[in-house]
Amino acid sequence: MLAEHILQRLTEIVGPEHLATGTVDRITYSFDATQRQCLPDAVVHPGNTEEISRIVQLANEQRIPILPRGAGSGFTGGSLPICGGIVLVLTRMNRILEIDTDNLIAVVEPGVVTGRLQKEVERLGLFYPPDPASKDFSTLGGNIAECAGGPRCVKYGVTRDYVLGLTVVTPTGSVIRTGGRTMKNVVGYDLTRLFVGSEGTLGIVTQIILRLLPKPEARKTMLVAFATIDGAAQAVSAIIRGKIIPTTLEFMDGSAIDCVRRAAGLDLPLECRAVLIVEVDGDRALLADQARKVLDIIQPLGVLETRTAETAEESEAIWKVRRSVSPSLRALNPHKFNEDIVVPRSQVPAMIRALEALSTEYGVPIVNFGHAGDGNIHVNVMVDLHQPGMEDTVRRVLDDIFRITVELGGSVSGEHGIGTAKAPYIAMELDTPTLDAMRAVKRALDPNNIMNPGKIFPETVTANSPATSLPPAPAPDHG
């Protein structure tokens, strides 16, 4: 626990109603969407940048671990207080400060829920494209910490492509501002991109300037059933070679189709082994022609059936198929290990075949779906951890999955980050000089290693107070 004089100083900064040290409050902020939990020593709800600066100065002075937290929806342990210390919950800072329709920017605080911003800007005819599956509860600060993506990134890019500027409290408590309100800015180092995706290890974002786009007039959704995963992967490349960049190109492999068929009575041909959900957006007058062109391009590639939505309700029915995958997995086994590997688009079939072989070799179900347009595969290893030796089996399966991913020219994480869960695998992808450069940046900004310690680089853990481990809980279905 923190010393009484430190708790008193925290109380003076935020007020007694925004400081919690009771067991229930600490447990509430002890977990994320992983299966691990760690107790913090205190939970603080700051209300502005100045309060955060003062709290961080205190933490740095006293060498207390501190970590920012949004909705706690991450899949890799990024918001776990593994070294104890102070969890800084940013959900009070949830204001949309400005929506500038002339310059197409929004200024927001980190606790704003992503879906809320999207609705507010769309009311004004504007568009914020990043759309992680957790958008209805994840916060923009968390999205920035992990550089969140989503189905639309094949056309529109990921979170970092929309962040123009940040206000950041550094690990020593200083307040810096990066970037600005303009599209062009080449003054000094690009610190904005340094902080995006840094998983709360380099500073705490307290204000965000985001780029917006005009809202597309309309969209059209199609579901295409294929006889093979190879045909579906070839279709993705063929569509893009045909000079069409869809808004989304989502896929489900045969194992995912089987799960949804059992759980929700999915009406697809029995020989279907892959599904693509293709969505295009833009001018209403052009969409029908775009949709026809997409279907003409992919027809020779083993297409069994196509469905094109003509109404919003039909589009929603198609997307319901994709959203049904995660809930259907629990019928296989109680525990899910959800990994978000990414490989070059052309290597998706090879990766799926490798995953099928691993499933057979280790005798565990592996279900795959994700964003085919950018090669981002959500790999779900479904197990019962109560079975003897299963934890060791899972470790070996994950080792093989990440090794094969890197051998195919891919990355061990497309959008979930590294946190603690993937820290053991980072050296598979990054060589020693690259890791040394990253560690040097961390040391320069955080000389006392107080800011979310133990994440990304596991050897940086220097616990001020040991974390208390709690029994694991099943990960919720956010994917």
XYZ file of C-alpha atoms in Angstrom:
479
model
C 0.000 0.000 0.000
C 1.021 3.613 -0.477
C 2.291 5.597 2.510
C -0.214 7.835 4.259
C 1.605 11.040 3.301
C 1.427 10.067 -0.407
C -2.300 9.351 -0.146
C -2.742 12.745 1.518
C -0.983 14.497 -1.360
C -3.119 12.632 -3.911
C -6.221 13.694 -1.988
C -5.085 17.314 -2.111
C -4.675 17.090 -5.905
C -7.939 15.387 -6.949
C -10.165 15.540 -3.862
C -11.183 12.590 -1.653
C -14.071 11.605 -3.953
C -11.638 10.876 -6.814
C -9.156 8.718 -4.886
C -9.940 5.086 -4.067
C -7.874 2.639 -2.016
C -10.537 0.155 -0.919
C -10.284 -3.479 -1.968
C -13.409 -3.420 -4.168
C -12.275 -0.319 -6.054
C -8.796 -1.730 -6.542
C -10.186 -5.043 -7.840
C -12.428 -3.128 -10.265
C -9.345 -1.697 -11.955
C -7.144 -4.775 -11.625
C -7.957 -6.468 -14.947
C -8.494 -5.981 -18.657
C -9.696 -8.373 -21.386
C -6.851 -10.830 -20.715
C -7.132 -13.649 -18.197
C -4.807 -12.014 -15.679
C -5.528 -9.625 -12.807
C -3.186 -7.522 -10.640
C -4.135 -5.223 -7.769
C -3.011 -1.584 -7.844
C -2.240 0.280 -4.617
C -4.547 3.183 -5.441
C -6.991 4.306 -8.123
C -7.132 7.992 -9.069
C -9.670 9.731 -11.337
C -8.055 13.014 -12.475
C -10.116 15.735 -14.122
C -7.591 17.725 -16.153
C -4.031 17.982 -17.443
C -2.786 19.980 -14.464
C -3.928 17.334 -11.992
C -2.285 14.584 -14.040
C 0.959 16.578 -14.194
C 1.024 16.977 -10.408
C 0.217 13.289 -9.833
C 2.986 12.163 -12.200
C 5.486 14.531 -10.590
C 4.647 12.951 -7.233
C 4.937 9.427 -8.632
C 8.286 10.203 -10.241
C 9.602 11.817 -7.086
C 8.561 8.801 -4.978
C 9.398 6.159 -7.654
C 5.798 4.874 -7.703
C 4.638 2.953 -10.792
C 1.809 4.767 -12.580
C -0.257 3.760 -15.564
C -3.063 5.411 -17.533
C -6.292 3.499 -18.116
C -9.329 4.016 -20.292
C -12.066 1.370 -20.558
C -9.731 -1.562 -19.839
C -10.769 -3.368 -23.028
C -7.261 -4.297 -24.229
C -6.319 -7.868 -25.083
C -2.597 -7.880 -24.195
C -2.397 -6.696 -20.577
C -1.435 -3.110 -21.371
C -3.513 -1.674 -18.519
C -2.627 -4.298 -15.893
C -0.869 -2.805 -12.833
C 1.659 -5.633 -12.690
C 3.953 -3.582 -10.432
C 1.190 -2.209 -8.242
C 1.273 1.565 -7.897
C -1.303 4.071 -9.126
C -3.887 3.421 -11.811
C -4.835 6.735 -13.406
C -8.373 6.326 -14.792
C -9.068 8.917 -17.504
C -12.812 8.404 -17.969
C -13.702 11.701 -16.214
C -11.901 13.493 -19.037
C -14.607 12.693 -21.579
C -15.408 15.988 -23.289
C -15.571 16.643 -27.014
C -14.043 20.110 -26.847
C -14.489 21.142 -30.481
C -15.684 19.924 -33.861
C -14.342 22.280 -36.523
C -16.382 21.776 -39.699
C -14.276 24.267 -41.678
C -10.917 22.613 -41.040
C -12.266 19.059 -40.523
C -10.769 18.457 -37.107
C -12.028 17.470 -33.680
C -10.411 18.262 -30.333
C -11.223 15.724 -27.624
C -10.167 14.435 -24.248
C -8.857 10.871 -23.890
C -11.905 9.503 -22.060
C -14.284 10.107 -24.978
C -15.782 6.806 -26.187
C -14.911 6.226 -29.852
C -18.456 5.444 -30.955
C -19.752 8.621 -29.317
C -17.347 10.781 -31.316
C -18.336 8.971 -34.505
C -22.024 9.696 -33.895
C -21.406 13.343 -33.067
C -19.321 14.066 -36.168
C -21.686 12.109 -38.428
C -24.537 14.339 -37.265
C -22.585 17.163 -38.894
C -21.915 15.240 -42.108
C -18.372 14.276 -41.105
C -16.624 10.939 -40.563
C -14.055 9.495 -38.146
C -13.060 6.186 -39.818
C -11.144 4.076 -37.208
C -13.651 1.513 -35.931
C -12.266 -1.092 -33.513
C -14.720 -3.802 -32.517
C -14.784 -2.232 -29.054
C -15.785 1.229 -30.360
C -19.001 1.339 -28.300
C -17.032 1.267 -25.034
C -13.304 1.759 -25.769
C -11.920 5.273 -25.365
C -9.952 7.390 -27.802
C -7.047 7.540 -25.355
C -6.897 3.749 -25.333
C -7.221 3.632 -29.118
C -4.212 5.947 -29.361
C -2.215 3.922 -26.836
C -2.664 0.771 -28.947
C -2.985 2.410 -32.408
C -6.348 0.697 -32.855
C -7.564 -0.399 -36.282
C -10.747 -2.161 -37.298
C -12.501 -3.384 -40.444
C -12.352 -0.040 -42.284
C -8.579 0.350 -42.165
C -8.060 -1.392 -45.541
C -9.388 1.817 -47.143
C -9.016 4.457 -44.456
C -6.019 3.464 -42.342
C -5.598 3.125 -38.570
C -5.743 5.514 -35.603
C -2.304 7.050 -36.184
C -3.437 8.250 -39.615
C -5.995 10.561 -37.941
C -4.006 11.984 -35.028
C -2.727 15.478 -35.841
C -1.619 16.585 -32.409
C -1.452 15.613 -28.742
C -1.065 17.121 -25.311
C 1.036 14.708 -23.249
C 2.192 14.571 -19.644
C 5.656 13.026 -19.715
C 6.925 10.576 -17.055
C 8.609 13.446 -15.191
C 5.374 15.444 -15.065
C 6.180 17.963 -17.791
C 3.404 18.914 -20.231
C 4.332 18.881 -23.922
C 2.344 19.489 -27.103
C 3.063 17.663 -30.318
C 1.821 18.329 -33.837
C -1.032 20.789 -34.259
C -4.192 21.655 -36.179
C -2.704 21.565 -39.674
C -2.298 18.679 -42.118
C 1.297 19.663 -42.845
C 3.813 20.095 -40.037
C 7.489 19.141 -40.339
C 8.917 21.211 -37.489
C 11.186 18.961 -35.438
C 10.773 15.256 -34.737
C 7.373 13.650 -35.263
C 6.646 13.054 -31.582
C 2.946 12.572 -32.284
C 3.587 9.255 -34.009
C 6.041 8.272 -31.294
C 3.314 8.434 -28.656
C 0.627 6.760 -30.781
C 0.973 3.033 -30.136
C 3.369 3.469 -27.189
C 0.935 1.675 -24.849
C 1.149 4.256 -22.071
C 4.856 3.623 -21.508
C 6.119 7.044 -22.649
C 3.510 9.469 -21.316
C -0.166 10.170 -20.664
C -2.239 11.725 -23.434
C -4.606 14.378 -22.048
C -5.890 16.067 -25.216
C -6.134 14.917 -28.837
C -6.516 16.721 -32.163
C -8.076 14.384 -34.750
C -8.442 14.648 -38.505
C -11.944 14.133 -39.890
C -13.270 13.336 -43.376
C -16.519 14.140 -45.175
C -19.069 11.413 -44.452
C -19.558 9.034 -47.430
C -23.028 9.395 -48.903
C -23.905 5.690 -48.915
C -22.537 2.161 -48.548
C -23.284 -1.252 -50.005
C -22.593 -4.575 -48.281
C -22.034 -7.976 -49.881
C -21.506 -11.465 -48.471
C -19.641 -13.934 -50.688
C -19.263 -17.654 -49.950
C -16.212 -19.485 -51.340
C -15.315 -23.136 -51.735
C -11.754 -22.525 -50.463
C -9.776 -20.026 -48.398
C -7.410 -19.714 -51.376
C -10.273 -18.467 -53.526
C -11.238 -15.890 -50.905
C -7.636 -14.661 -50.581
C -7.231 -14.463 -54.358
C -10.488 -12.482 -54.465
C -9.072 -9.874 -52.069
C -6.023 -9.285 -54.267
C -8.135 -9.338 -57.437
C -10.505 -6.675 -56.106
C -7.646 -4.347 -55.238
C -5.906 -5.014 -58.573
C -9.214 -4.030 -60.165
C -8.684 -0.504 -58.789
C -11.387 -0.823 -56.161
C -10.484 -0.210 -52.530
C -13.427 -1.458 -50.461
C -14.235 0.078 -47.110
C -13.982 -3.366 -45.547
C -12.866 -6.851 -46.583
C -13.694 -9.144 -43.676
C -13.199 -12.907 -43.779
C -14.205 -16.020 -41.870
C -12.435 -19.323 -42.400
C -14.038 -22.771 -42.373
C -13.648 -23.210 -38.595
C -15.414 -19.894 -37.928
C -18.201 -20.773 -40.371
C -18.717 -24.103 -38.614
C -19.033 -22.354 -35.234
C -21.617 -19.860 -36.470
C -23.497 -22.575 -38.350
C -23.834 -24.599 -35.129
C -24.670 -21.644 -32.865
C -26.857 -19.480 -35.098
C -28.033 -21.759 -37.901
C -26.019 -19.929 -40.558
C -27.603 -20.622 -43.946
C -24.653 -21.225 -46.272
C -23.737 -24.095 -48.619
C -22.244 -27.017 -46.702
C -19.143 -26.957 -48.932
C -18.438 -23.307 -48.033
C -14.962 -23.007 -46.434
C -14.514 -19.226 -46.487
C -16.681 -16.113 -46.396
C -15.831 -12.570 -47.422
C -17.894 -9.588 -46.312
C -17.177 -6.802 -48.763
C -18.423 -3.274 -48.229
C -17.956 -0.271 -50.526
C -18.887 3.332 -49.790
C -19.036 6.647 -51.619
C -21.450 8.407 -53.959
C -24.781 6.612 -54.065
C -24.962 6.746 -57.866
C -21.669 4.859 -58.212
C -22.150 2.113 -55.625
C -24.288 -0.286 -57.671
C -21.710 -0.246 -60.443
C -18.868 -0.792 -57.947
C -20.683 -3.741 -56.394
C -21.299 -5.340 -59.795
C -17.654 -4.885 -60.707
C -16.527 -6.551 -57.460
C -18.772 -9.564 -58.075
C -17.637 -9.858 -61.715
C -13.977 -9.832 -60.647
C -14.318 -12.578 -58.033
C -16.835 -14.879 -59.761
C -14.194 -17.205 -61.325
C -12.500 -17.804 -57.947
C -14.696 -20.549 -56.522
C -17.695 -18.429 -55.539
C -20.584 -20.566 -54.280
C -23.075 -17.862 -53.412
C -23.368 -14.070 -53.159
C -25.728 -11.832 -51.221
C -25.971 -8.082 -51.810
C -27.794 -5.949 -49.258
C -30.362 -3.581 -50.731
C -31.498 -2.081 -47.429
C -29.933 -1.088 -44.115
C -31.680 -4.054 -42.490
C -30.161 -6.488 -44.992
C -26.725 -4.945 -44.431
C -27.144 -5.379 -40.689
C -28.109 -9.030 -41.224
C -24.856 -9.625 -43.100
C -22.766 -7.977 -40.388
C -24.596 -10.011 -37.768
C -22.986 -13.099 -39.306
C -19.523 -11.653 -38.620
C -20.435 -10.502 -35.114
C -21.787 -13.949 -34.290
C -18.354 -15.561 -34.442
C -16.991 -14.555 -31.024
C -20.130 -15.472 -29.030
C -20.280 -18.844 -30.806
C -16.772 -19.852 -29.701
C -17.738 -20.671 -26.125
C -19.470 -23.797 -27.354
C -16.028 -25.210 -28.230
C -14.217 -24.630 -24.930
C -14.416 -22.188 -22.002
C -11.094 -20.361 -22.417
C -10.100 -18.228 -25.390
C -6.627 -16.990 -26.376
C -7.305 -14.268 -28.930
C -4.257 -13.282 -30.998
C -4.186 -10.644 -33.745
C -1.401 -11.626 -36.111
C -0.976 -9.964 -39.490
C 0.657 -11.336 -42.658
C 0.937 -10.038 -46.229
C -2.418 -10.498 -47.999
C -0.927 -13.085 -50.356
C 0.151 -15.213 -47.369
C -3.281 -15.493 -45.748
C -3.991 -18.961 -47.264
C -0.589 -20.268 -46.154
C -1.200 -18.934 -42.643
C -4.685 -20.473 -42.448
C -3.339 -23.848 -43.619
C -0.592 -23.643 -40.985
C -3.180 -22.870 -38.302
C -5.279 -25.842 -39.398
C -2.201 -28.072 -39.151
C -1.410 -26.767 -35.646
C -5.002 -27.410 -34.583
C -4.655 -31.040 -35.685
C -1.159 -31.470 -34.224
C -2.027 -30.164 -30.755
C -5.645 -31.333 -30.667
C -7.107 -27.906 -29.851
C -9.698 -25.920 -31.848
C -8.286 -22.831 -33.615
C -10.866 -20.503 -35.151
C -9.867 -17.685 -37.491
C -11.519 -14.559 -38.822
C -10.530 -10.954 -39.352
C -9.566 -8.254 -41.788
C -8.581 -9.903 -45.078
C -7.925 -6.573 -46.775
C -4.813 -5.996 -44.667
C -3.956 -9.598 -43.737
C -4.944 -9.127 -40.081
C -6.108 -12.513 -38.738
C -7.794 -12.891 -35.350
C -6.617 -16.319 -34.226
C -8.712 -17.844 -31.443
C -7.169 -20.809 -29.638
C -10.048 -22.405 -27.713
C -9.075 -24.612 -24.754
C -10.148 -25.889 -21.367
C -7.389 -24.848 -18.957
C -8.696 -27.289 -16.361
C -7.325 -30.158 -18.454
C -3.911 -31.401 -17.250
C -1.004 -29.966 -19.230
C -3.172 -27.566 -21.216
C -1.289 -24.422 -20.164
C 1.922 -25.883 -21.578
C 0.082 -26.882 -24.764
C -1.198 -23.341 -25.205
C 2.315 -21.925 -24.802
C 3.650 -24.260 -27.469
C 0.765 -23.466 -29.837
C 1.309 -19.724 -29.441
C 5.065 -20.111 -29.937
C 4.425 -21.893 -33.233
C 1.764 -19.399 -34.361
C 4.054 -16.401 -33.850
C 7.095 -18.161 -35.347
C 5.202 -19.053 -38.526
C 3.723 -15.549 -38.726
C 7.175 -13.954 -38.725
C 8.519 -16.546 -41.192
C 5.745 -15.503 -43.601
C 6.819 -11.861 -43.368
C 4.160 -10.863 -40.856
C 3.873 -9.280 -37.420
C 2.899 -10.757 -34.066
C 0.434 -7.917 -33.450
C -1.681 -5.999 -35.937
C -3.757 -3.862 -33.576
C -3.832 -5.261 -30.015
C -0.330 -4.136 -29.026
C 2.353 -5.983 -27.040
C 1.614 -5.278 -23.364
C 2.659 -8.232 -21.228
C 1.039 -11.024 -23.237
C 3.248 -10.633 -26.308
C 6.409 -9.286 -24.704
C 8.050 -12.761 -24.792
C 7.646 -12.817 -28.583
C 8.809 -9.335 -29.543
C 12.374 -10.506 -30.235
C 11.035 -12.890 -32.901
C 10.224 -9.840 -34.985
C 12.626 -7.078 -33.913
C 16.408 -7.469 -33.926
C 18.667 -6.376 -31.083
C 19.719 -2.962 -32.507
C 16.052 -2.053 -33.097
C 15.046 -3.104 -29.579
C 18.021 -1.205 -28.145
C 16.873 1.957 -29.935
C 13.382 1.574 -28.467
C 14.781 1.000 -24.985
C 16.902 4.134 -25.353
C 13.795 6.193 -26.117
C 12.073 4.743 -23.045
C 15.064 5.529 -20.800
C 15.352 9.074 -22.130
C 11.710 9.949 -21.463
C 11.220 7.809 -18.345
C 14.562 7.621 -16.520
C 12.998 6.174 -13.360
C 10.835 3.650 -15.227
C 7.600 4.621 -13.500
C 5.324 4.875 -16.561
C 3.483 1.587 -17.092
C 6.584 -0.469 -16.255
C 6.961 -4.044 -17.402
C 5.115 -3.561 -20.687
C 6.613 -4.255 -24.139
C 10.076 -4.922 -22.625
C 9.634 -7.385 -19.737
C 13.143 -6.830 -18.368
C 12.213 -3.245 -17.415
C 10.074 -4.346 -14.461
C 11.197 -2.706 -11.216
C 8.310 -3.218 -8.832
C 7.785 -0.550 -6.204
C 5.187 -2.807 -4.573
C 4.434 -6.339 -5.740
C 1.217 -6.872 -7.638
C -1.324 -9.192 -6.097
C -2.433 -11.860 -8.544
C -6.085 -12.851 -8.531
C -7.680 -15.969 -10.042
C -7.955 -15.760 -13.833
C -11.304 -14.895 -15.403
C -12.495 -15.791 -18.893
C -11.788 -13.046 -21.430
C -14.935 -11.231 -22.636
C -15.922 -11.352 -26.295
C -14.950 -8.046 -27.887
C -13.624 -9.378 -31.202
